[in-house]
mmCIF file of N, CA and C in Angstrom:
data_model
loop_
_atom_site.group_PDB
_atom_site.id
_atom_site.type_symbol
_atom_site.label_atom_id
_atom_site.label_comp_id
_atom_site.label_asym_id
_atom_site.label_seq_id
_atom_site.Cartn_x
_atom_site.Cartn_y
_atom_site.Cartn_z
ATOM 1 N N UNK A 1 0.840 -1.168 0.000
ATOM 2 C CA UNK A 1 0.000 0.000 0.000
ATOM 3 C C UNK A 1 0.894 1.243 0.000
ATOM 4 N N UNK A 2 0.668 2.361 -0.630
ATOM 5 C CA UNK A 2 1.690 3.365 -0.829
ATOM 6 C C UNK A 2 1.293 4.204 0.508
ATOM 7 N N UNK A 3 2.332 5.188 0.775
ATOM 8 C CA UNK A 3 2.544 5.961 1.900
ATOM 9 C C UNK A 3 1.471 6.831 2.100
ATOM 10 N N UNK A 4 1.073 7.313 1.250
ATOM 11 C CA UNK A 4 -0.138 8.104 0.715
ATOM 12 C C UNK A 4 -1.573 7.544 1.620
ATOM 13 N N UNK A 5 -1.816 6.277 1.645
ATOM 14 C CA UNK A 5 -2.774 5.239 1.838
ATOM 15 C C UNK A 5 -3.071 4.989 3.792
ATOM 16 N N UNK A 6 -1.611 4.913 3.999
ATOM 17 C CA UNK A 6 -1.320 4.372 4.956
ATOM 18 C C UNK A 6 -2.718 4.278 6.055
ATOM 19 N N UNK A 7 -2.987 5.700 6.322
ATOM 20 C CA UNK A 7 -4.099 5.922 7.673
ATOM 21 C C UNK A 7 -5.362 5.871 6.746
ATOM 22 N N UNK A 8 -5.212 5.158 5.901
ATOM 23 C CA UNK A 8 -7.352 5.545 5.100
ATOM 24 C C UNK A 8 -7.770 4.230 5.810
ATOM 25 N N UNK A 9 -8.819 4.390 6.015
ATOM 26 C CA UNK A 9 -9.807 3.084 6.364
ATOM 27 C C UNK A 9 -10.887 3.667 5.665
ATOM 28 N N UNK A 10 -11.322 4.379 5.041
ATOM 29 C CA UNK A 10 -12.650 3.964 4.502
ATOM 30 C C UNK A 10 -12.576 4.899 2.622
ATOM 31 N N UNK A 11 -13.112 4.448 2.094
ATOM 32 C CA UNK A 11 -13.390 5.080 0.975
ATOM 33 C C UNK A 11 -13.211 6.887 0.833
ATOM 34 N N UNK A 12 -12.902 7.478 0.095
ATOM 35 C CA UNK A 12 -12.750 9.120 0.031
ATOM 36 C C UNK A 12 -13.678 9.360 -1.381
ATOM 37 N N UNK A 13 -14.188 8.612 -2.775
ATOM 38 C CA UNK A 13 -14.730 9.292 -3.198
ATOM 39 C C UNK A 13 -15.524 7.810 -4.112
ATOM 40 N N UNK A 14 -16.662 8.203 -4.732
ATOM 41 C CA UNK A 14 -17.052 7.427 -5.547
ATOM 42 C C UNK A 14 -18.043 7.949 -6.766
ATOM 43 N N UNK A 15 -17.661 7.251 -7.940
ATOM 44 C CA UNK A 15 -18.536 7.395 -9.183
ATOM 45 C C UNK A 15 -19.858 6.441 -8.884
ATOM 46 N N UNK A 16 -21.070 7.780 -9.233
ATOM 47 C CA UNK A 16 -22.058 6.981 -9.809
ATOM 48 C C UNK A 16 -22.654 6.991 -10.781
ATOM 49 N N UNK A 17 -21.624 7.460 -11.744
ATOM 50 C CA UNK A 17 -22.209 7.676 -13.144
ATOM 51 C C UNK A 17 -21.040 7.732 -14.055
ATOM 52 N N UNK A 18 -20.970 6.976 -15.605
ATOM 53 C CA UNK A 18 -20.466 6.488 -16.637
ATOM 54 C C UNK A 18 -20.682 8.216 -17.323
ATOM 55 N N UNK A 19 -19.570 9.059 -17.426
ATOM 56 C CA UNK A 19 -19.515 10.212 -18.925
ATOM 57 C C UNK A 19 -18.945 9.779 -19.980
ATOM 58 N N UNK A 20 -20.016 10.321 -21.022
ATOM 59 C CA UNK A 20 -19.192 10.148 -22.504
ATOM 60 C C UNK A 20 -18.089 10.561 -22.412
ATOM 61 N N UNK A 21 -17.078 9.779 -23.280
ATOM 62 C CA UNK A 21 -16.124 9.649 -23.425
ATOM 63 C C UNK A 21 -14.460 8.567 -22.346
ATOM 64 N N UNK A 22 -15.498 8.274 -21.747
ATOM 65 C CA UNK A 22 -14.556 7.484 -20.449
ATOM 66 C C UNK A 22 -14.608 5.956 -21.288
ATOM 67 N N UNK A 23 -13.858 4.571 -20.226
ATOM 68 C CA UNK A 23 -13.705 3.493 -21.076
ATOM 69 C C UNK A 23 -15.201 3.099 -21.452
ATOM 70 N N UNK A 24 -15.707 2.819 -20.228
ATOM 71 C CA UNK A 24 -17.274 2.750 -20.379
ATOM 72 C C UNK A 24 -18.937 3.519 -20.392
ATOM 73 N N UNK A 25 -19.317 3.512 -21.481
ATOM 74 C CA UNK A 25 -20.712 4.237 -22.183
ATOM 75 C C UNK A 25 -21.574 4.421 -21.016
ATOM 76 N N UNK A 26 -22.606 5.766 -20.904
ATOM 77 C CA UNK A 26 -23.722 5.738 -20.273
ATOM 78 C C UNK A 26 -24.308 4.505 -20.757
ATOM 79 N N UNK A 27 -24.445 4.173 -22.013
ATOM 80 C CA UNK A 27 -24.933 2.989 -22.579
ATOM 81 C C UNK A 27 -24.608 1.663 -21.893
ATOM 82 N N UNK A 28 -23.527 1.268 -21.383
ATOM 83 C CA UNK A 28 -22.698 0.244 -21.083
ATOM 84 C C UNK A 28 -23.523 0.472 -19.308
ATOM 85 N N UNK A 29 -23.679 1.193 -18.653
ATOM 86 C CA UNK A 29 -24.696 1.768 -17.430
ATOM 87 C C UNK A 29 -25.822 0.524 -17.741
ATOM 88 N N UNK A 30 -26.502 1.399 -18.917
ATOM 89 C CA UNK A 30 -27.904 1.346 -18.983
ATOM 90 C C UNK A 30 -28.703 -0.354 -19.171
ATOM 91 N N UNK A 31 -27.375 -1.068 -20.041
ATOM 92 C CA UNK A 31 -27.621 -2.250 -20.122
ATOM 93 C C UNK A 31 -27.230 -2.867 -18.700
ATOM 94 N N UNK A 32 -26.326 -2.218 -18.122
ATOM 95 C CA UNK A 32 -26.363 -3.703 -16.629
ATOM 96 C C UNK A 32 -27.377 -3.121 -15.811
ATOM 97 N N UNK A 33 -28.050 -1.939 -15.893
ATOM 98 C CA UNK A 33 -29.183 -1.698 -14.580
ATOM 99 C C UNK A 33 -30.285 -2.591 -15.174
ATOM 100 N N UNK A 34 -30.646 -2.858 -16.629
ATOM 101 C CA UNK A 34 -31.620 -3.819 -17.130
ATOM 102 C C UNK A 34 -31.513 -4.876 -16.359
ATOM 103 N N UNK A 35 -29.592 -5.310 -16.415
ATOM 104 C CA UNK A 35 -29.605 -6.855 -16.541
ATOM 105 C C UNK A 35 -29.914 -6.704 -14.560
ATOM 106 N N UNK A 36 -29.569 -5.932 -14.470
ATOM 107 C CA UNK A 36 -29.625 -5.751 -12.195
ATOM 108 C C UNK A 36 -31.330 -6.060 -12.099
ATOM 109 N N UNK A 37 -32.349 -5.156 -12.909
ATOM 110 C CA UNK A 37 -33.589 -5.358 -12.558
ATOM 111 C C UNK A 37 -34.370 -6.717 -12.934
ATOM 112 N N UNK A 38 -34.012 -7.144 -14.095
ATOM 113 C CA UNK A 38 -34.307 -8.280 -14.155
ATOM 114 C C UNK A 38 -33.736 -9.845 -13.577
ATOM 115 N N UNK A 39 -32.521 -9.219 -12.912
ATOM 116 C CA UNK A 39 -32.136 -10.514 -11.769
ATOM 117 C C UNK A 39 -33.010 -10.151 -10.480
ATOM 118 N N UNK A 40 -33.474 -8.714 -10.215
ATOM 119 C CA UNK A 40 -34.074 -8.372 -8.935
ATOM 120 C C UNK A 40 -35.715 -9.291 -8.867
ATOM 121 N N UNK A 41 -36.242 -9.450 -10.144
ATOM 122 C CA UNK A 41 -37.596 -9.671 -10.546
ATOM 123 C C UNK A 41 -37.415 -11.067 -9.838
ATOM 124 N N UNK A 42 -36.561 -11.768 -9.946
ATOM 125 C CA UNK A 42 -36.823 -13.196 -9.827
ATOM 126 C C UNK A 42 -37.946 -13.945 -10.927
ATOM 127 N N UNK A 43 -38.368 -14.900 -10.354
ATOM 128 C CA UNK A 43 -39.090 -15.784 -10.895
ATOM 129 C C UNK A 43 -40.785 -15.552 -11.320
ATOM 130 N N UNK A 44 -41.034 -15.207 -11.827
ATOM 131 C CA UNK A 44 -42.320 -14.238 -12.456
ATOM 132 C C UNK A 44 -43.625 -15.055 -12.387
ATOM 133 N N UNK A 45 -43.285 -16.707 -12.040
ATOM 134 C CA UNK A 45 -44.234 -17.246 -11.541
ATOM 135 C C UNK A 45 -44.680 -17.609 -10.181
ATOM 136 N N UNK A 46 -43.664 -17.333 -9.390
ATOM 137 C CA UNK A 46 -43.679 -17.628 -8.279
ATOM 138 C C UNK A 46 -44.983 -16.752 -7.559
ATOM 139 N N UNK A 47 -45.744 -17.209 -6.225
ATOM 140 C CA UNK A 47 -46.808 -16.511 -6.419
ATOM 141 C C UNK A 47 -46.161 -15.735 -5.161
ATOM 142 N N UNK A 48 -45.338 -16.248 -4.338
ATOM 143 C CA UNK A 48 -44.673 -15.442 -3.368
ATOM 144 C C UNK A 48 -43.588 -14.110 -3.315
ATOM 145 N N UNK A 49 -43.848 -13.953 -5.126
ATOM 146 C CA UNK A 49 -42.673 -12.886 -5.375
ATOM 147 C C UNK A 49 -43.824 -11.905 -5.509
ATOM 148 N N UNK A 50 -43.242 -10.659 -5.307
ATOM 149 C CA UNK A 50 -44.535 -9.270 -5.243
ATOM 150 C C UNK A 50 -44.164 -8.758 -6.464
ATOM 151 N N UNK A 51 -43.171 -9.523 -7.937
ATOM 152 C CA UNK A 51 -43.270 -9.117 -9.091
ATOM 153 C C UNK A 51 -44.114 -9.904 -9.911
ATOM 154 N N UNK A 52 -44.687 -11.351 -9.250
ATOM 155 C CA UNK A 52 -45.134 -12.178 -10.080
ATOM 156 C C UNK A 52 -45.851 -11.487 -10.999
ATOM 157 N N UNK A 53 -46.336 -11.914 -12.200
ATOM 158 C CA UNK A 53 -47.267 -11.609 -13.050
ATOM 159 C C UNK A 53 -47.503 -12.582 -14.095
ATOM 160 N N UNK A 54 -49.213 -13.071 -14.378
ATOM 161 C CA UNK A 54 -49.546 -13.672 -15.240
ATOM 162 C C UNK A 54 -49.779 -13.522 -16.854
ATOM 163 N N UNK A 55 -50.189 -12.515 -16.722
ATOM 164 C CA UNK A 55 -50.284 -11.452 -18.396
ATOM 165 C C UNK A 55 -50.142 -10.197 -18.391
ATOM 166 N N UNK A 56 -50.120 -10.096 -19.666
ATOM 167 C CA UNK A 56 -49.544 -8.358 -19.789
ATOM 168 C C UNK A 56 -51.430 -7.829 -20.368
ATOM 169 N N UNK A 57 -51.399 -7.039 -20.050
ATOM 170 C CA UNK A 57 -52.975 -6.645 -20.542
ATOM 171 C C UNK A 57 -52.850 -5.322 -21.045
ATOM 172 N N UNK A 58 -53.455 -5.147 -22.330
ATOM 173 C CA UNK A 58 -53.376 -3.874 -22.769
ATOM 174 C C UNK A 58 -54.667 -3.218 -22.869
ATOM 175 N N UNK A 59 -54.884 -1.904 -22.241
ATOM 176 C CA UNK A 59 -55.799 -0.818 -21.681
ATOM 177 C C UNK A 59 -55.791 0.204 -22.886
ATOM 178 N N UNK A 60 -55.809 0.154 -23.839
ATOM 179 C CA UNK A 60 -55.702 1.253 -24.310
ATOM 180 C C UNK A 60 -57.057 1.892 -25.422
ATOM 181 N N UNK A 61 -57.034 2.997 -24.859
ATOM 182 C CA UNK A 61 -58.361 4.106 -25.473
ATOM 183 C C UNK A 61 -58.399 3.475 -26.825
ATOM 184 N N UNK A 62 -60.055 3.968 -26.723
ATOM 185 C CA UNK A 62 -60.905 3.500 -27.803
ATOM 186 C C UNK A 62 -60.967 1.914 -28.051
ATOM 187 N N UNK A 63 -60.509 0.861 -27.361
ATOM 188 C CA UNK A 63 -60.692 -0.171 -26.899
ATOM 189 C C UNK A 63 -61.843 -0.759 -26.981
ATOM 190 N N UNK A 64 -62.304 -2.413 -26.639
ATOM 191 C CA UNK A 64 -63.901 -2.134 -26.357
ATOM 192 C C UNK A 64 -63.966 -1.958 -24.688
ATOM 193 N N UNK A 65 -62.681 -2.599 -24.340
ATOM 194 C CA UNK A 65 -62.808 -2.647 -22.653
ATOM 195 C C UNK A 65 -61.712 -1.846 -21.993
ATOM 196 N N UNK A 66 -61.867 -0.493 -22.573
ATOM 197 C CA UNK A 66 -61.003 0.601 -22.059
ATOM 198 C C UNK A 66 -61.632 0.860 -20.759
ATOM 199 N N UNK A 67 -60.619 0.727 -19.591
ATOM 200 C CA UNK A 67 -61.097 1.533 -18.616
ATOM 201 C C UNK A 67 -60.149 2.272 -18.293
ATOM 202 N N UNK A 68 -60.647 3.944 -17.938
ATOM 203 C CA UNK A 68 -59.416 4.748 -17.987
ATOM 204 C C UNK A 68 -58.912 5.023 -16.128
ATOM 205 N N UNK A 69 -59.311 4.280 -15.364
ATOM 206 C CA UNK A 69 -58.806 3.719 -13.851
ATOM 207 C C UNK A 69 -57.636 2.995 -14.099
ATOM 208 N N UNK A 70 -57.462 2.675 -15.439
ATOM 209 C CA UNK A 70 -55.981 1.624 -15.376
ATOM 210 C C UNK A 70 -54.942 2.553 -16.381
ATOM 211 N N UNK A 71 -53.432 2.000 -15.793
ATOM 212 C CA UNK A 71 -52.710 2.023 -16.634
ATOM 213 C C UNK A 71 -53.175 1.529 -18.602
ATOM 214 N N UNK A 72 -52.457 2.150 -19.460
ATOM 215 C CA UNK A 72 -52.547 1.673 -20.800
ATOM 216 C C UNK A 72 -51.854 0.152 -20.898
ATOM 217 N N UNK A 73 -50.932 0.208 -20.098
ATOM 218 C CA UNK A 73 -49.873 -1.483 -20.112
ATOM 219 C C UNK A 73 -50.106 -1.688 -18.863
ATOM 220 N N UNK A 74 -50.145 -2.528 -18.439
ATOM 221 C CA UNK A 74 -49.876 -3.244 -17.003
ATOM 222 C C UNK A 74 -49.744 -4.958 -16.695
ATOM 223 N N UNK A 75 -49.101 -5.328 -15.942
ATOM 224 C CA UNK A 75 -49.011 -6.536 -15.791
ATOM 225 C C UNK A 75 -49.818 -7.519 -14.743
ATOM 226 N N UNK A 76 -50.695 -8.169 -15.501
ATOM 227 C CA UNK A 76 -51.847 -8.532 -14.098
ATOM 228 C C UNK A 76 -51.387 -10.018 -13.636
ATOM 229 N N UNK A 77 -51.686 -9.687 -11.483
ATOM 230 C CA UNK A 77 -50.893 -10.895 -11.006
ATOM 231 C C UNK A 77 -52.140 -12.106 -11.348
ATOM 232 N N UNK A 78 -51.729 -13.214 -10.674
ATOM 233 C CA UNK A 78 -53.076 -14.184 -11.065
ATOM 234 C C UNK A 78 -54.288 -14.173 -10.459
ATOM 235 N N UNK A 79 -54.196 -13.534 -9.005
ATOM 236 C CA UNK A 79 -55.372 -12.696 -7.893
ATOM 237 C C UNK A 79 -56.114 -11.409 -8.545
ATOM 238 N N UNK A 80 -55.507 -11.431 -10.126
ATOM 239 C CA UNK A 80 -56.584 -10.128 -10.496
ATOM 240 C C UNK A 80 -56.077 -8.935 -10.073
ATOM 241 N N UNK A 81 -55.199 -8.610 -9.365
ATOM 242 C CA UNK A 81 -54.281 -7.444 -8.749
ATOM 243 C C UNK A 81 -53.246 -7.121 -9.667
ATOM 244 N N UNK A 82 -52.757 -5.895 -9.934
ATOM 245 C CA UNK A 82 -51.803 -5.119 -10.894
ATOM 246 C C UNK A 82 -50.447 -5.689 -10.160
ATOM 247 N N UNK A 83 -49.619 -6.407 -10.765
ATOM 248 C CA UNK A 83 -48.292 -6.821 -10.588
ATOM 249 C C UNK A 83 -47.311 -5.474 -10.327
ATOM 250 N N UNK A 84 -46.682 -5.976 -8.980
ATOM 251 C CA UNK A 84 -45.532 -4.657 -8.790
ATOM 252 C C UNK A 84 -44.558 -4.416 -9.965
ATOM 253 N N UNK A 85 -44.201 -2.930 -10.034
ATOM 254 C CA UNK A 85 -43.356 -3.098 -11.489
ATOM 255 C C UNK A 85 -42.060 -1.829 -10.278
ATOM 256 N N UNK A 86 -40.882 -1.773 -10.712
ATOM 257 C CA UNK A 86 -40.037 -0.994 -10.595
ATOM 258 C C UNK A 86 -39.694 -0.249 -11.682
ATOM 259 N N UNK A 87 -39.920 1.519 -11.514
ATOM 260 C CA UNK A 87 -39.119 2.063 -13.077
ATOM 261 C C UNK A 87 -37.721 2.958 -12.510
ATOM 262 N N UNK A 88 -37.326 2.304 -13.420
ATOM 263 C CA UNK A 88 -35.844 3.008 -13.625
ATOM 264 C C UNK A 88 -35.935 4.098 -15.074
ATOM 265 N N UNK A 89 -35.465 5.303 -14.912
ATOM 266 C CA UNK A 89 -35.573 6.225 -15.578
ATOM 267 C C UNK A 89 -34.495 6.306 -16.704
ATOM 268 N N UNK A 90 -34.096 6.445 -17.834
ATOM 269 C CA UNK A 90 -33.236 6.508 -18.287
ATOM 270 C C UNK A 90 -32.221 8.181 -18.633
ATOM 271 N N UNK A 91 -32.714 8.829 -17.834
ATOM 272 C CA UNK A 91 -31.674 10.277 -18.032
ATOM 273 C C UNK A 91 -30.286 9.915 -17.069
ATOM 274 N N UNK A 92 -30.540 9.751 -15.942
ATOM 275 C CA UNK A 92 -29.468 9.163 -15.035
ATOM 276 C C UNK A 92 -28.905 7.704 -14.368
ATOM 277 N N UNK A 93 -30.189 6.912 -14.760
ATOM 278 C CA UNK A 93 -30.171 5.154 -14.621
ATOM 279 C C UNK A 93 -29.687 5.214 -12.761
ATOM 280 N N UNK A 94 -29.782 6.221 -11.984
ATOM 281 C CA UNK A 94 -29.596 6.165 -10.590
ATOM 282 C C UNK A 94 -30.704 5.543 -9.894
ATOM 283 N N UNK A 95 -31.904 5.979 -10.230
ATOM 284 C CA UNK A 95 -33.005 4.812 -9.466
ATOM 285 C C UNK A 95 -33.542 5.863 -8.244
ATOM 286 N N UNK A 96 -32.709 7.290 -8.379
ATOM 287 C CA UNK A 96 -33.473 8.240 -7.598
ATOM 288 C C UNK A 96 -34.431 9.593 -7.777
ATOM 289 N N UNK A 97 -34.829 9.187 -7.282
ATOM 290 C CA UNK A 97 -36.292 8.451 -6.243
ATOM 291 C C UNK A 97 -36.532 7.289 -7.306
ATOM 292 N N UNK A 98 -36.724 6.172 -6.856
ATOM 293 C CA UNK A 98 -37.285 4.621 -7.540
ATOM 294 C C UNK A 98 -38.618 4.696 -7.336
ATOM 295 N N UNK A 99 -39.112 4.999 -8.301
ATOM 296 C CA UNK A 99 -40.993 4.536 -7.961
ATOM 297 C C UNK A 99 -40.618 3.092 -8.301
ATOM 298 N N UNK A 100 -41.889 2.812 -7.625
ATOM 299 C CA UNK A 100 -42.042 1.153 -7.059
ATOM 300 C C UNK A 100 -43.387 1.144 -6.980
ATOM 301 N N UNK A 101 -44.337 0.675 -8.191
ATOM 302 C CA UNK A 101 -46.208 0.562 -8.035
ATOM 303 C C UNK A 101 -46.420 -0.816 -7.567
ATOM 304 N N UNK A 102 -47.433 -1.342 -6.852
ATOM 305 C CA UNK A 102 -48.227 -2.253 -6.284
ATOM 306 C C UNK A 102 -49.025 -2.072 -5.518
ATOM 307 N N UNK A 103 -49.731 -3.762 -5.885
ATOM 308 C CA UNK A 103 -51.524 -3.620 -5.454
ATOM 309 C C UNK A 103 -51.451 -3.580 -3.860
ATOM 310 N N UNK A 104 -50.443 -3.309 -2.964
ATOM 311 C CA UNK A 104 -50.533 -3.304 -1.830
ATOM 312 C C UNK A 104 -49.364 -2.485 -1.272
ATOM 313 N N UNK A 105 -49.034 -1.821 0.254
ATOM 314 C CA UNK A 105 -47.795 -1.534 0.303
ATOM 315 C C UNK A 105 -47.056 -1.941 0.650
ATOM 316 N N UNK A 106 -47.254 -3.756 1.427
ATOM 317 C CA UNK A 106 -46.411 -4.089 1.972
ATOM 318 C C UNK A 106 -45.012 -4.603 0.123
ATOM 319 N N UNK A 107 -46.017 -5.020 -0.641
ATOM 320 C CA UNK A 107 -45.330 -5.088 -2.430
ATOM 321 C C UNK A 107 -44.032 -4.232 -2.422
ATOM 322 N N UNK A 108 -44.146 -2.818 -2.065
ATOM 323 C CA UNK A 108 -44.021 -2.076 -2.094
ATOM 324 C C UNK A 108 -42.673 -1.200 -1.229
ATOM 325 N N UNK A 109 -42.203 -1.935 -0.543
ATOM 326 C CA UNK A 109 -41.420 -2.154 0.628
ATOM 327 C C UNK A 109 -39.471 -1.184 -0.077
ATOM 328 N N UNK A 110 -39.049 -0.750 0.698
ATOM 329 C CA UNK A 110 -37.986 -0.155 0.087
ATOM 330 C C UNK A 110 -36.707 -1.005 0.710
#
């Protein structure tokens, strides 16, 4: 460890964000927070996961069974309840503030 080092015990600075032009792309970001959320989802059948979901159902106007109480996309669990979804934003891929929707709040949990 160099002399410099000697007395650190804890971290002094950290990146949380990829700039153009460095080795790795905002792009190169954007694909592992995909691949992070979809390892977070787990198993999509499981009925004990609060991401499960059975179908994707599409809501959308002028429909015959538009109802405008729902999302246009949503993912319905097999209890008939709107499947928790997590969005990640793509201007900063930080996750702050993370909305987190579900049919309940314990789903919902941070």
């Amino acid at each position: 460890m160099p002399d410099w080092e000697s007395g650190r015990n804890h971290c002094w600075e950290r990146w949380t964000r990829n700039w153009m032009g460095l080795r790795d792309s905002p792009g190169r970001s954007g694909q592992m927070m995909i691949l992070a959320k979809e390892l977070a989802y787990g198993r999509r059948k499981d009925v004990s996961n609060p991401f499960q979901w059975d179908k994707v159902v599409l809501n959308l106007p002028g429909s015959e069974h538009y109802d405008p109480r729902l999302p246009w996309v949503f993912k319905l669990r097999k209890d008939g309840s709107i499947a928790s979804e997590a969005f990640i934003y793509v201007d900063d891929n930080t996750g702050n503030p993370s909305p987190i929707t579900g049919p309940a709040k314990n789903f919902c949990r941070a």
